[in-house]
Coordinates of C-alpha atoms in Angstrom, one line a residue:
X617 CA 0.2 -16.7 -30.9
X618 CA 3.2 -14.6 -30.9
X619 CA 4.2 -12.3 -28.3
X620 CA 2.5 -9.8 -28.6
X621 CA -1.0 -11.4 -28.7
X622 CA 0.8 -13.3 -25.2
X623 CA 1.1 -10.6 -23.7
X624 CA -2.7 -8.6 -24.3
X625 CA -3.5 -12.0 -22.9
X626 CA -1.7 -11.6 -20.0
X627 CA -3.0 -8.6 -19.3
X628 CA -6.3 -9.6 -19.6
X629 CA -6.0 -12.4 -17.3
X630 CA -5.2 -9.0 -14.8
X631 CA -8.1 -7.2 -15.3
X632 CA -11.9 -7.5 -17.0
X633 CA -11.8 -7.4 -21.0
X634 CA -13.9 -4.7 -20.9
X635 CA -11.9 -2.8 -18.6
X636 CA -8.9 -3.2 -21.4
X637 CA -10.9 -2.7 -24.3
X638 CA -9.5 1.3 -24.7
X639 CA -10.6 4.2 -26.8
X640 CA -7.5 5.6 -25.4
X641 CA -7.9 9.3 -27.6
X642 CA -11.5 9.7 -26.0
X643 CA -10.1 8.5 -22.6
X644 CA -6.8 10.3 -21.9
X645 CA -7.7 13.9 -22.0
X646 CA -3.8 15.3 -20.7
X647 CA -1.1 14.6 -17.6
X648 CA -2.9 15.2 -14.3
X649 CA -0.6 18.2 -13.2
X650 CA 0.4 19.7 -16.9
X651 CA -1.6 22.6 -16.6
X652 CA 0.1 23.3 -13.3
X653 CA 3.0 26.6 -13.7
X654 CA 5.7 24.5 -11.8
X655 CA 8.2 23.8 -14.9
X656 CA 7.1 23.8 -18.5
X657 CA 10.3 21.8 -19.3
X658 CA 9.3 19.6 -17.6
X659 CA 6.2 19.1 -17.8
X660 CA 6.8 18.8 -21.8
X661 CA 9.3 16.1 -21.4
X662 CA 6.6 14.2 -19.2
X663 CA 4.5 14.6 -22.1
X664 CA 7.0 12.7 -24.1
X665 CA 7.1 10.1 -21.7
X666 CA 4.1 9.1 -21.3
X667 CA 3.6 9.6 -25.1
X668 CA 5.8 6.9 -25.4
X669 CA 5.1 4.7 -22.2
X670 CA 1.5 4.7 -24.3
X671 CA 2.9 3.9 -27.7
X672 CA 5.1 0.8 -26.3
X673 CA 1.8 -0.2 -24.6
X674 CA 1.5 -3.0 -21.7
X675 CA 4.3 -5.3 -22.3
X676 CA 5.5 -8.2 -19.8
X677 CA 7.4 -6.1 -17.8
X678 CA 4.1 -4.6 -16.5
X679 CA 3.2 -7.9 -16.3
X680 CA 5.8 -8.8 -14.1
X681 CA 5.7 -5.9 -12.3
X682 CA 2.0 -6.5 -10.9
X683 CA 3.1 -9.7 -9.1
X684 CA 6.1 -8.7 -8.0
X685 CA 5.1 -4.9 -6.5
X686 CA 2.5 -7.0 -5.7
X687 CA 4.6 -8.7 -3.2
X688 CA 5.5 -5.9 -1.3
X689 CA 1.6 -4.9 -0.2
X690 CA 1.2 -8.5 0.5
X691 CA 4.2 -7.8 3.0
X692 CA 3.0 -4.8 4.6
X693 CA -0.6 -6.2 5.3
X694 CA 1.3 -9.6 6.3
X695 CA 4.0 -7.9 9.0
X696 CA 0.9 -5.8 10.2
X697 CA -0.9 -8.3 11.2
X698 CA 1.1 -11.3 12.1
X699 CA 1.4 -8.9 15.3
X700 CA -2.7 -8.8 16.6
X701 CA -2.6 -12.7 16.0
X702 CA 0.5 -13.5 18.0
X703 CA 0.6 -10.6 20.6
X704 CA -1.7 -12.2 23.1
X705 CA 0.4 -15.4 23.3
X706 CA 3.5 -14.3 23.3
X707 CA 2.4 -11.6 26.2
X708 CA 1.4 -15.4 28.1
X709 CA 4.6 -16.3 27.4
X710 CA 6.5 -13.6 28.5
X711 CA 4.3 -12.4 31.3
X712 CA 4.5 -8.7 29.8
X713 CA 2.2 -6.2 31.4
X714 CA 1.2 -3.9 28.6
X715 CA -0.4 -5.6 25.4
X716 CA -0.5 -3.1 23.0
X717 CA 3.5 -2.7 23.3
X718 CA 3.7 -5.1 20.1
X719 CA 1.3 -2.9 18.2
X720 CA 3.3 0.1 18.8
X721 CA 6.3 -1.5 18.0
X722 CA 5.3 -2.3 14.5
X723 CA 3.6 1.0 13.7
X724 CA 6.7 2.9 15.0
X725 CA 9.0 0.2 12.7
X726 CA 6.6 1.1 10.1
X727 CA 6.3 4.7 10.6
X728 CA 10.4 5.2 9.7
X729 CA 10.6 3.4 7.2
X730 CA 7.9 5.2 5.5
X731 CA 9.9 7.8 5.8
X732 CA 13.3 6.5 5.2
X733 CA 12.3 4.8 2.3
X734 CA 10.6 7.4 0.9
X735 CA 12.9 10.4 1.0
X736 CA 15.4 7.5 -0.2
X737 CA 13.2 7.1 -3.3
X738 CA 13.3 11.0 -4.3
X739 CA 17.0 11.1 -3.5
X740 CA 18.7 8.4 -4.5
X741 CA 16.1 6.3 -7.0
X742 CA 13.3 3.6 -6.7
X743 CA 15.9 1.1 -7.5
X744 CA 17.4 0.2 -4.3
X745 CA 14.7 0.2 -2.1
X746 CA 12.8 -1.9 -4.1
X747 CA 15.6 -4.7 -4.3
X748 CA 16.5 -4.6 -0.5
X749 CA 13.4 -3.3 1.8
X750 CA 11.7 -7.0 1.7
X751 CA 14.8 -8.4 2.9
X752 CA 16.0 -6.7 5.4
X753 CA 11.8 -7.6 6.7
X754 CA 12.2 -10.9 6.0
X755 CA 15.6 -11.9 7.9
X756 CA 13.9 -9.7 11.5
X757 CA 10.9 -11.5 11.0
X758 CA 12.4 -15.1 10.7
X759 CA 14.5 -13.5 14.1
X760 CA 11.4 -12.4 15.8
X761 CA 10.2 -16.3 16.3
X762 CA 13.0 -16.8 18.0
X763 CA 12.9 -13.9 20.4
X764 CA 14.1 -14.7 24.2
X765 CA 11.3 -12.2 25.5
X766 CA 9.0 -9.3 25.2
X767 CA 11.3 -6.6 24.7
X768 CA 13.5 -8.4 21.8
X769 CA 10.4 -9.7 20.2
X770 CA 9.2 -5.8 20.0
X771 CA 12.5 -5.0 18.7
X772 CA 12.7 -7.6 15.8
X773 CA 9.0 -6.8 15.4
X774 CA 10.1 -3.3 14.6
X775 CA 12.9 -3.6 12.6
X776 CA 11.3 -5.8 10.4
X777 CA 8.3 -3.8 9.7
X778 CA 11.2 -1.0 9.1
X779 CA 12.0 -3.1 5.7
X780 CA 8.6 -3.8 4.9
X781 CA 7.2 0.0 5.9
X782 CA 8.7 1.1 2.4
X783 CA 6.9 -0.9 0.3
X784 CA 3.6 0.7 -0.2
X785 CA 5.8 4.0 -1.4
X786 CA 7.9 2.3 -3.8
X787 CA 5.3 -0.2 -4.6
X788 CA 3.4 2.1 -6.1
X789 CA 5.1 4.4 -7.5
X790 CA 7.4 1.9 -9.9
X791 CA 4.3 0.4 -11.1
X792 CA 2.3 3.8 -11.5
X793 CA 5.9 5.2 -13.5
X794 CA 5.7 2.2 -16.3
X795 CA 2.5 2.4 -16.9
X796 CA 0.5 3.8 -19.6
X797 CA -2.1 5.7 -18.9
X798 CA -5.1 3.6 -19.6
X799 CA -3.9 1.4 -17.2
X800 CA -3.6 3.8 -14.3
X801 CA -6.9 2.0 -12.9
X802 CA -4.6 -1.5 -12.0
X803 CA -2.5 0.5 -9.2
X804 CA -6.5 -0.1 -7.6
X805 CA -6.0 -3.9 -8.6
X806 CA -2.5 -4.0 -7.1
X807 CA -4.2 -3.5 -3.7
X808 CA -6.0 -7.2 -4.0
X809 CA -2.3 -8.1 -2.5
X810 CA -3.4 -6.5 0.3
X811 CA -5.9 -9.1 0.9
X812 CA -3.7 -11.8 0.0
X813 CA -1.2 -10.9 2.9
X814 CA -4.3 -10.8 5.1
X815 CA -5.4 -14.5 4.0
X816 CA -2.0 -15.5 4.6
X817 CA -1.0 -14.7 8.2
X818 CA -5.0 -15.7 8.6
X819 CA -4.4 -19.5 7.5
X820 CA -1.4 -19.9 8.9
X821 CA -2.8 -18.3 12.3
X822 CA -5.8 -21.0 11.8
X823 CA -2.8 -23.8 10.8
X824 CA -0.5 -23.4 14.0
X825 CA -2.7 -21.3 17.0
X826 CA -5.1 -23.4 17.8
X827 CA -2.8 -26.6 18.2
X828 CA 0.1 -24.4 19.7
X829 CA -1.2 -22.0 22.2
X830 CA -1.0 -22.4 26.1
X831 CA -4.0 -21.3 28.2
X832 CA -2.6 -19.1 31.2
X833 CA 0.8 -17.3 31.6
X834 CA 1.8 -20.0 34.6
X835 CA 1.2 -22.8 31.8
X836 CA 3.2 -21.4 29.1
X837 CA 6.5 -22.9 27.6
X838 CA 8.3 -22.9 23.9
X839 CA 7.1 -26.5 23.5
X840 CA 3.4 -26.0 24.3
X841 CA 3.2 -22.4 23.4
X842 CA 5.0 -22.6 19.7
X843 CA 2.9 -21.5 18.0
X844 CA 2.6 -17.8 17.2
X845 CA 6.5 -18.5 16.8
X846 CA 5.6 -21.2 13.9
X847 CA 3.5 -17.8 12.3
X848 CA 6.9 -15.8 12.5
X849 CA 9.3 -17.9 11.0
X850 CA 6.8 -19.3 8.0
X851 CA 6.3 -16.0 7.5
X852 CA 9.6 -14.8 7.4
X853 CA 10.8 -17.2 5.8
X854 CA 7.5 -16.7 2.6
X855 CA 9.1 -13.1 3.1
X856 CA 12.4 -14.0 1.9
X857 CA 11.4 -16.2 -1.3
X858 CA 9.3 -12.8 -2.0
X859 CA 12.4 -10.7 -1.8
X860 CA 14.4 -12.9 -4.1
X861 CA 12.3 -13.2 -6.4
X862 CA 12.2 -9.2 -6.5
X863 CA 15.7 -9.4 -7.6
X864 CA 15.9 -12.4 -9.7
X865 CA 12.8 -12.2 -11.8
X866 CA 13.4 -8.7 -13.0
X867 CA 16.0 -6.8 -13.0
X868 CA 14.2 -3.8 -12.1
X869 CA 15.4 -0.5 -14.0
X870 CA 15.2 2.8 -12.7
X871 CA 12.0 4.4 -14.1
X872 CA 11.9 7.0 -16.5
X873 CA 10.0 9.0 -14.7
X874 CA 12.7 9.5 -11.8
X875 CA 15.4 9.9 -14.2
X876 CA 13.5 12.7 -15.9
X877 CA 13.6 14.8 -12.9
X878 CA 17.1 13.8 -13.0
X879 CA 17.9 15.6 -16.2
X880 CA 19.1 12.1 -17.0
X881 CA 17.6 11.7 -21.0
X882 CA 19.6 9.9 -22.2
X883 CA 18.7 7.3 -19.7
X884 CA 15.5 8.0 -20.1
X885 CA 15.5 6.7 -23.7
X886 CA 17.9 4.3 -23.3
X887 CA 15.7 2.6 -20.2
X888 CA 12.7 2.8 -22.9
X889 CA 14.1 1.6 -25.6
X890 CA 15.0 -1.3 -24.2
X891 CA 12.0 -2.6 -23.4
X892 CA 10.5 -1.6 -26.7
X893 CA 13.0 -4.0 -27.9
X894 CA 12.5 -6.2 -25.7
X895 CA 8.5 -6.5 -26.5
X896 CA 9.6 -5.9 -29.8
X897 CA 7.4 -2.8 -29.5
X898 CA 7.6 1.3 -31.2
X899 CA 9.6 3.5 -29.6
X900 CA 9.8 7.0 -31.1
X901 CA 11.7 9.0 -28.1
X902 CA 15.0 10.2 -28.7
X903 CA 17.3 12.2 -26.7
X904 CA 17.5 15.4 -29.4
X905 CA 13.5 15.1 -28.6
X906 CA 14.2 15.5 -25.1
X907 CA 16.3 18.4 -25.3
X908 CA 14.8 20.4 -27.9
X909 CA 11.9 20.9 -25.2
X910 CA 14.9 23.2 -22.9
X911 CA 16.4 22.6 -19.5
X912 CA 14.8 21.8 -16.7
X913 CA 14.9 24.5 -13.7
X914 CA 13.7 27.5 -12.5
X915 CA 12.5 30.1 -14.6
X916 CA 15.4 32.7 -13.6
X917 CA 17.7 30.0 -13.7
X918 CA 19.4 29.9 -10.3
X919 CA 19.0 25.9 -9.9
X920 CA 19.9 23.5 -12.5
X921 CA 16.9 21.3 -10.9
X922 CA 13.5 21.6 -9.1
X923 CA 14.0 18.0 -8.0
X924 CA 17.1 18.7 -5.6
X925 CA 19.2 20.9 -3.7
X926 CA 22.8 21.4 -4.6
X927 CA 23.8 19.1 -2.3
X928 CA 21.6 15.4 -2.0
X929 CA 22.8 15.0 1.1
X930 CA 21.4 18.3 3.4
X931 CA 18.4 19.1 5.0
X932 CA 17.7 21.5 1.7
X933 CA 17.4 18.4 0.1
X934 CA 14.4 17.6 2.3
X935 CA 13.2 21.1 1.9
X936 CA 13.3 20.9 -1.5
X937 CA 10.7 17.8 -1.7
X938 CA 8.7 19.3 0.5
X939 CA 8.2 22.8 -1.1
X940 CA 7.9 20.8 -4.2
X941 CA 4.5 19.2 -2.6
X942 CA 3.0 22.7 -2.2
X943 CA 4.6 24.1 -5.5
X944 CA 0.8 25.4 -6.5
X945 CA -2.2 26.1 -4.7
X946 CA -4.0 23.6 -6.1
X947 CA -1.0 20.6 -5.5
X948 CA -0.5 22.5 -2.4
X949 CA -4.6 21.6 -1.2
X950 CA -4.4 18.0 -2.8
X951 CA -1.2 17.0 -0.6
X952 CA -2.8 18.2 2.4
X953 CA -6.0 16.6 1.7
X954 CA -4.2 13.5 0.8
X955 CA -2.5 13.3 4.1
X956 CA -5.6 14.0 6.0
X957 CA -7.1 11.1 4.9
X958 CA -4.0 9.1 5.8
X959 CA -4.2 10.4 9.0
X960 CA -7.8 9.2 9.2
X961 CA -7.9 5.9 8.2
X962 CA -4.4 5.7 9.8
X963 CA -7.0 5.4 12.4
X964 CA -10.0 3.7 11.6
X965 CA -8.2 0.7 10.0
X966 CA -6.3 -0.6 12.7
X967 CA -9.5 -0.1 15.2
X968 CA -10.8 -2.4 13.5
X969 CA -8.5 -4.8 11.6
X970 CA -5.6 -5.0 13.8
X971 CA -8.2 -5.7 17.1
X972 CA -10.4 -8.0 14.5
X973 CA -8.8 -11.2 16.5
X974 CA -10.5 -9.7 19.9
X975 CA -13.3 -8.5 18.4
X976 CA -14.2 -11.7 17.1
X977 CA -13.6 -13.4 20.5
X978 CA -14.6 -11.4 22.9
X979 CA -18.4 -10.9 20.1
X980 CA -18.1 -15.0 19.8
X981 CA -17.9 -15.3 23.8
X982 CA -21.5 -13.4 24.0
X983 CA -22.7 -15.9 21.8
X984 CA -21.6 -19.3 23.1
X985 CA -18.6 -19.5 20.3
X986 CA -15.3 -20.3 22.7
X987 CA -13.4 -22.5 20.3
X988 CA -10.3 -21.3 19.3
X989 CA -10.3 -23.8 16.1
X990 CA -13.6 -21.5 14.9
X991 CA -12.3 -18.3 16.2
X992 CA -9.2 -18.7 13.6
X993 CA -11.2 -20.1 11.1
X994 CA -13.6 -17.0 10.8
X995 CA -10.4 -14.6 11.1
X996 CA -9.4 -16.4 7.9
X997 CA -12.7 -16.0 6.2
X998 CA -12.6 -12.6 6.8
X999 CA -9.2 -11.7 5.7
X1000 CA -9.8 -13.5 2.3
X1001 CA -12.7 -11.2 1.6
X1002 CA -10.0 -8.2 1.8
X1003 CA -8.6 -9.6 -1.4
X1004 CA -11.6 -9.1 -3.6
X1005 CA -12.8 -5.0 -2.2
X1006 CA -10.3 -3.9 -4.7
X1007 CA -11.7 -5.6 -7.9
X1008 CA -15.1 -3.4 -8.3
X1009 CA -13.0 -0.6 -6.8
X1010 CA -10.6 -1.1 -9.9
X1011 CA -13.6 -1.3 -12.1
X1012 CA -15.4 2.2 -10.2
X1013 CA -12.0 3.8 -10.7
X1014 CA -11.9 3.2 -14.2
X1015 CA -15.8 4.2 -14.9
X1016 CA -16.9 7.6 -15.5
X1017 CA -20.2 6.5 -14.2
X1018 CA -18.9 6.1 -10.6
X1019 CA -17.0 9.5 -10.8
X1020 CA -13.7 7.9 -11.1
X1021 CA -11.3 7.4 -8.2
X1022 CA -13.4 10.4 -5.8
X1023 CA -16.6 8.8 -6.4
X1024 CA -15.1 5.4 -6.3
X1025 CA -13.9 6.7 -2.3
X1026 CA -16.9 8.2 -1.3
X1027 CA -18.6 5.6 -2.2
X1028 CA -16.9 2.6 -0.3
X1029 CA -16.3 5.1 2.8
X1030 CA -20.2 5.7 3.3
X1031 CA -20.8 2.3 2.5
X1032 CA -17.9 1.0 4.9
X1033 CA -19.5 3.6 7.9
X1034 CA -23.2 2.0 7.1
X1035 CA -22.3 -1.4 7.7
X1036 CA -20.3 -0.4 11.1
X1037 CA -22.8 1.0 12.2
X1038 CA -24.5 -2.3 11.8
X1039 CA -21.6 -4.6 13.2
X1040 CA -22.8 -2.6 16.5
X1041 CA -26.1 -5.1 16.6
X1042 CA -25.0 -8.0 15.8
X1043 CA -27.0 -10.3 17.6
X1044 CA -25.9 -13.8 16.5
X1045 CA -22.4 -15.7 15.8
X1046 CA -23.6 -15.9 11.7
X1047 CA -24.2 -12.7 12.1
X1048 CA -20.9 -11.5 13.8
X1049 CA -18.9 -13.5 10.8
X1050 CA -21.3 -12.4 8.1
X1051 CA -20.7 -8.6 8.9
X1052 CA -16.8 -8.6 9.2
X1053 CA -16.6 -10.3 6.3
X1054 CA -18.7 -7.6 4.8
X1055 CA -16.8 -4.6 7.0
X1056 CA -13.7 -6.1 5.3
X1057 CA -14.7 -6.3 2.0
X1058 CA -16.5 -2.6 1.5
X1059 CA -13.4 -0.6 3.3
X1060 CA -10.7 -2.4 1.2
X1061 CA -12.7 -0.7 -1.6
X1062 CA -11.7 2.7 -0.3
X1063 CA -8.5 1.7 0.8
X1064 CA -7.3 0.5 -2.1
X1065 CA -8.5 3.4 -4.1
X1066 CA -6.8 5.4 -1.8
X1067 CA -3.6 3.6 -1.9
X1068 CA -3.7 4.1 -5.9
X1069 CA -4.8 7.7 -5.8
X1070 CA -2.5 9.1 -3.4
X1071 CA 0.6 8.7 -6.1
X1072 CA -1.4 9.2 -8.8
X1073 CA -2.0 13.0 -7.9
X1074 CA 1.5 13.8 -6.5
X1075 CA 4.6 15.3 -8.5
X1076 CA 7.1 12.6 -9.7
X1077 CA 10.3 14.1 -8.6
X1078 CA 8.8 14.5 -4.7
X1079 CA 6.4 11.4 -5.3
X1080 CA 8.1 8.7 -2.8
X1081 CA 9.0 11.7 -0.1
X1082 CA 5.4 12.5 -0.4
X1083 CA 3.4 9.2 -0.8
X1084 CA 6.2 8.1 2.9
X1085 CA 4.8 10.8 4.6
X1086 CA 1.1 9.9 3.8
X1087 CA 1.8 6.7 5.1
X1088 CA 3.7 7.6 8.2
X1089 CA 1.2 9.9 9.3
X1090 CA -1.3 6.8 8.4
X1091 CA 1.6 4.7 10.9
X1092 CA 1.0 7.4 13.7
X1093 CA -2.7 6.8 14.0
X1094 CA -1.8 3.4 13.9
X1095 CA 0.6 3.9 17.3
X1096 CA -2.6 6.5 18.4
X1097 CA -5.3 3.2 17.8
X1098 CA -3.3 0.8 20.7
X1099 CA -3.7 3.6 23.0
X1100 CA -7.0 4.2 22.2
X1101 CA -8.0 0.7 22.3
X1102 CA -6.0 0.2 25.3
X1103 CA -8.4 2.6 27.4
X1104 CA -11.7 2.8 25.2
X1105 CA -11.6 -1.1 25.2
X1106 CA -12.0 -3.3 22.5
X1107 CA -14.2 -5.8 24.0
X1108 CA -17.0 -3.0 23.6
X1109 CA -18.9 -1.0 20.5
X1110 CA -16.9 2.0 21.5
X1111 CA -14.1 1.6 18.8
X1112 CA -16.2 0.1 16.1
X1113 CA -18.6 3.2 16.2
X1114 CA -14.9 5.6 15.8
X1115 CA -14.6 4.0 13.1
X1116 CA -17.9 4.3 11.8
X1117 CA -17.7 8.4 12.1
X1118 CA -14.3 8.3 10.7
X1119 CA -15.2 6.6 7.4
X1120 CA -17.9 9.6 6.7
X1121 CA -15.4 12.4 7.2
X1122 CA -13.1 10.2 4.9
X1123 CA -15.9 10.5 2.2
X1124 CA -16.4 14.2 2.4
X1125 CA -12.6 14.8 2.2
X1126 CA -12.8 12.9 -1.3
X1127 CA -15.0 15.0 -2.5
X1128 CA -13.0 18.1 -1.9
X1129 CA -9.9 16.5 -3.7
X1130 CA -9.4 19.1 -6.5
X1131 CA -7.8 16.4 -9.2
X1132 CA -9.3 14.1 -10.6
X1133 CA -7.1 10.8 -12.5
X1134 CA -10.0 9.4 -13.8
X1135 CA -8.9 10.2 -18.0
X1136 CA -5.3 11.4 -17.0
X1137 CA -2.0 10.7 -16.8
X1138 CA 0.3 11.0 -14.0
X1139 CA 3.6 13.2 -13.9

């Protein structure tokens, strides 16, 4: 087989056969924002592009790039969670008075770095945020296991879910930059990492708290109270052998796409070409290509770019990306409904997923189910169905007959609300697992989509400032869910039925998007 048959292999191995089986001239109908008057330089050169993103075709840097983009969802999910599952015993430990304090702290970590990281993205490249944001998690989560008390243990908590908060923005959008456009649909896929975070801090929650956990605050020592510590510092330290790996598997290049805004061509091609080369692979662009389409700018030709202010380093800058989210009416309505729906399932997620651990306590309690060994067990089981909600939602986005990636959100947010509903009255322990597991499964169908969507529709020179403020509105909800859990309760319905009525505005937003990927490129 030579390497080209590898690597069709490989990337079958990623998604269905049928899925890959293009008639890419009947699928790809234009770019997603082409027909938008922002620059018609540009937009021509992004027309080059991906005209030759498509003619080198999936290679193994794509390939590569799924596992190890990959990582960093796996991280976000991971450092969310690890929280919910050690909170409650470290609180023992430390004799804190206010719970939720740890939840806050990660959402606030999370919430900056969003926006760090993604203004960092538009302003200075993908590059180095993708090579250093896992680390800097890994060596504060390693540190949180060994925090003296509550208030260092938020701090550590915080800083390292500053490092990981990045990662769904860059994540994303280097994936989504180097990838042709028929495989748009596996930035749906990527979000099966998601999951695989989840299962993660789920077994090792299952491995270590049930043998390591004191009863009652008077009880509680390092030696007999180890073990949400133990869930720290194996994460952490699965964390770092992530973030090496970033950097020593692939040397990642800066994507085309962000150079383009740039006015960088002759990186462009040159970043191109050498992975045609490499994958032996066509690759027709050339710089005189590039510039016979003009010079990027505005019309009247006051700015030399759309993509920054004279100086990188002012608040213009930040202005600039902004303005550049509403540069039409139409973008202008898609990033507001975009963030909306962040804001909403900012939310409803960690209602439910970061509280899962009570929920399935305090539910287990009314049943007869008190041991711990069982209570961990079923979190596990749970998590793991996260991983698979983004395969059919991968397969939906790619379908016309499920409306592409709208349809494929309204679909698993009324779905998602139904069986909420339903959680409501459970009336047995089977039936308590059975639903969570389903709750899990349906809303990582939306999730994902929306994770994959959100980029997908959003210009490429403001993608990262745009796609960190989606997700640190999404992180303010999250700050917004302890509070509300901490006086709605979590040991009642109250939350779960939020969540519920959240999930069906979610769906009618969707339908009011006004683009549609489903047959399109990205910018």
């Amino acid at each position: 087989m030579d390497t080209k048959e590898e690597e069709k292999a490989v990337a079958g191995t990623i998604a269905d056969p049928e899925l890959t089986s293009l008639d890419s001239a009947s699928l790809i109908k234009g770019d997603i924002l082409g027909q938008e008057s922002t620059d018609p330089v540009l937009n021509a050169k992004m027309k080059l592009v991906n005209d030759t993103i498509e003619e080198i075709g999936w290679t193994g840097y794509q390939t590569k790039l799924f596992f190890l983009n990959g990582f960093g969802y796996a991280v976000d999910s991971l450092i969310l969670l690890i929280q919910s599952i050690t909170a409650s015993q470290a609180a023992l430990e430390f004799r804190a008075t206010f719970a939720e304090g740890q939840t806050i702290a990660v959402y606030v970590g999370m919430l900056v770095g969003a926006l760090f990281w993604g203004l960092s993205a538009d302003v200075i490249g993908r590059k180095f945020a993708f090579n250093c944001s896992l680390m800097i998690s890994s060596v504060f989560a390693i540190a949180a296991g060994a925090s003296p008390n509550w208030e260092v243990l938020g701090l550590f908590n915080c800083l390292s879910a500053f490092g990981s908060g990045g990662n769904l923005v860059l994540d994303t959008a280097v994936f989504l930059e180097y990838l042709p456009g028929q495989y748009q649909y596996l930035l749906t896929l990527l979000a099966a990492w998601w999951g695989v975070g989840q299962l993660t801090v789920g077994l090792l929650a299952w491995a270590f708290m049930p043998k390591w956990s004191c009863l009652d605050s008077d009880s509680c020592t390092w030696q007999n109270n180890k073990g949400w510590r133990l869930v720290w510092f194996v994460s952490g330290a699965l964390v770092l052998v992530m973030s090496v790996l970033r950097v020593t598997v692939i040397r990642l290049k800066e994507t085309p796409k962000f150079l383009l805004g740039e006015g960088k061509d002759d990186e462009v091609v040159e970043v191109l070409s050498s992975i045609a080369v490499k994958y032996n692979r066509p690759c027709s662009l050339t710089v005189e290509r590039l510039q016979a389409c003009g010079v990027t700018g505005q019309p009247d030709g006051r700015r030399a770019s759309l993509s920054h202010a004279r100086n990188k380093w002012s608040i213009g800058e930040i202005t600039v990306h902004f303005r550049g989210l509403y540069a039409t009416k139409r973008i202008g309505i898609s990033t507001s409904l975009i963030w909306f729906s962040w804001l909403l399932i900012g939310l409803a997620y960690p209602l439910y997923n970061v509280f899962l651990p009570i929920y399935l306590k305090t539910r287990g309690a009314q049943f007869g189910e008190t041991s711990e060994y069982i209570r961990w067990r079923n979190y596990a089981l749970v998590n793991m169905a996260g991983i698979f909600g983004p395969i059919p939602a991968a397969y939906m986005a790619k379908s016309r007959y499920f409306w592409g990636r709208k349809g494929t959100m309204i679909i698993g947010a009324i779905l998602t609300s139904i069986f909420f509903f339903a959680y409501t009255q459970v009336r047995s322990a089977d039936q308590n697992v059975a639903f969570t597991v389903v709750v899990n499964f349906l809303l990582n169908i939306y999730y994902g989509t929306l994770y994959a969507f959100t980029p997908e529709v959003l210009p490429s020179a403001h993608r990262g400032t745009g796609n960190g403020i989606a997700i640190a509105l999404n992180r303010f909800m999250g700050i917004m869910s302890a509070v509300i859990a901490h006086f709605a309760d979590t040991a009642t319905s109250v939350p779960i039925y939020i969540c519920a009525a959240l999930y069906i505005v979610m769906a009618i937003v969707a339908a009011c998007f006004p683009f549609e990927p489903h047959g399109r490129r990205s910018s």
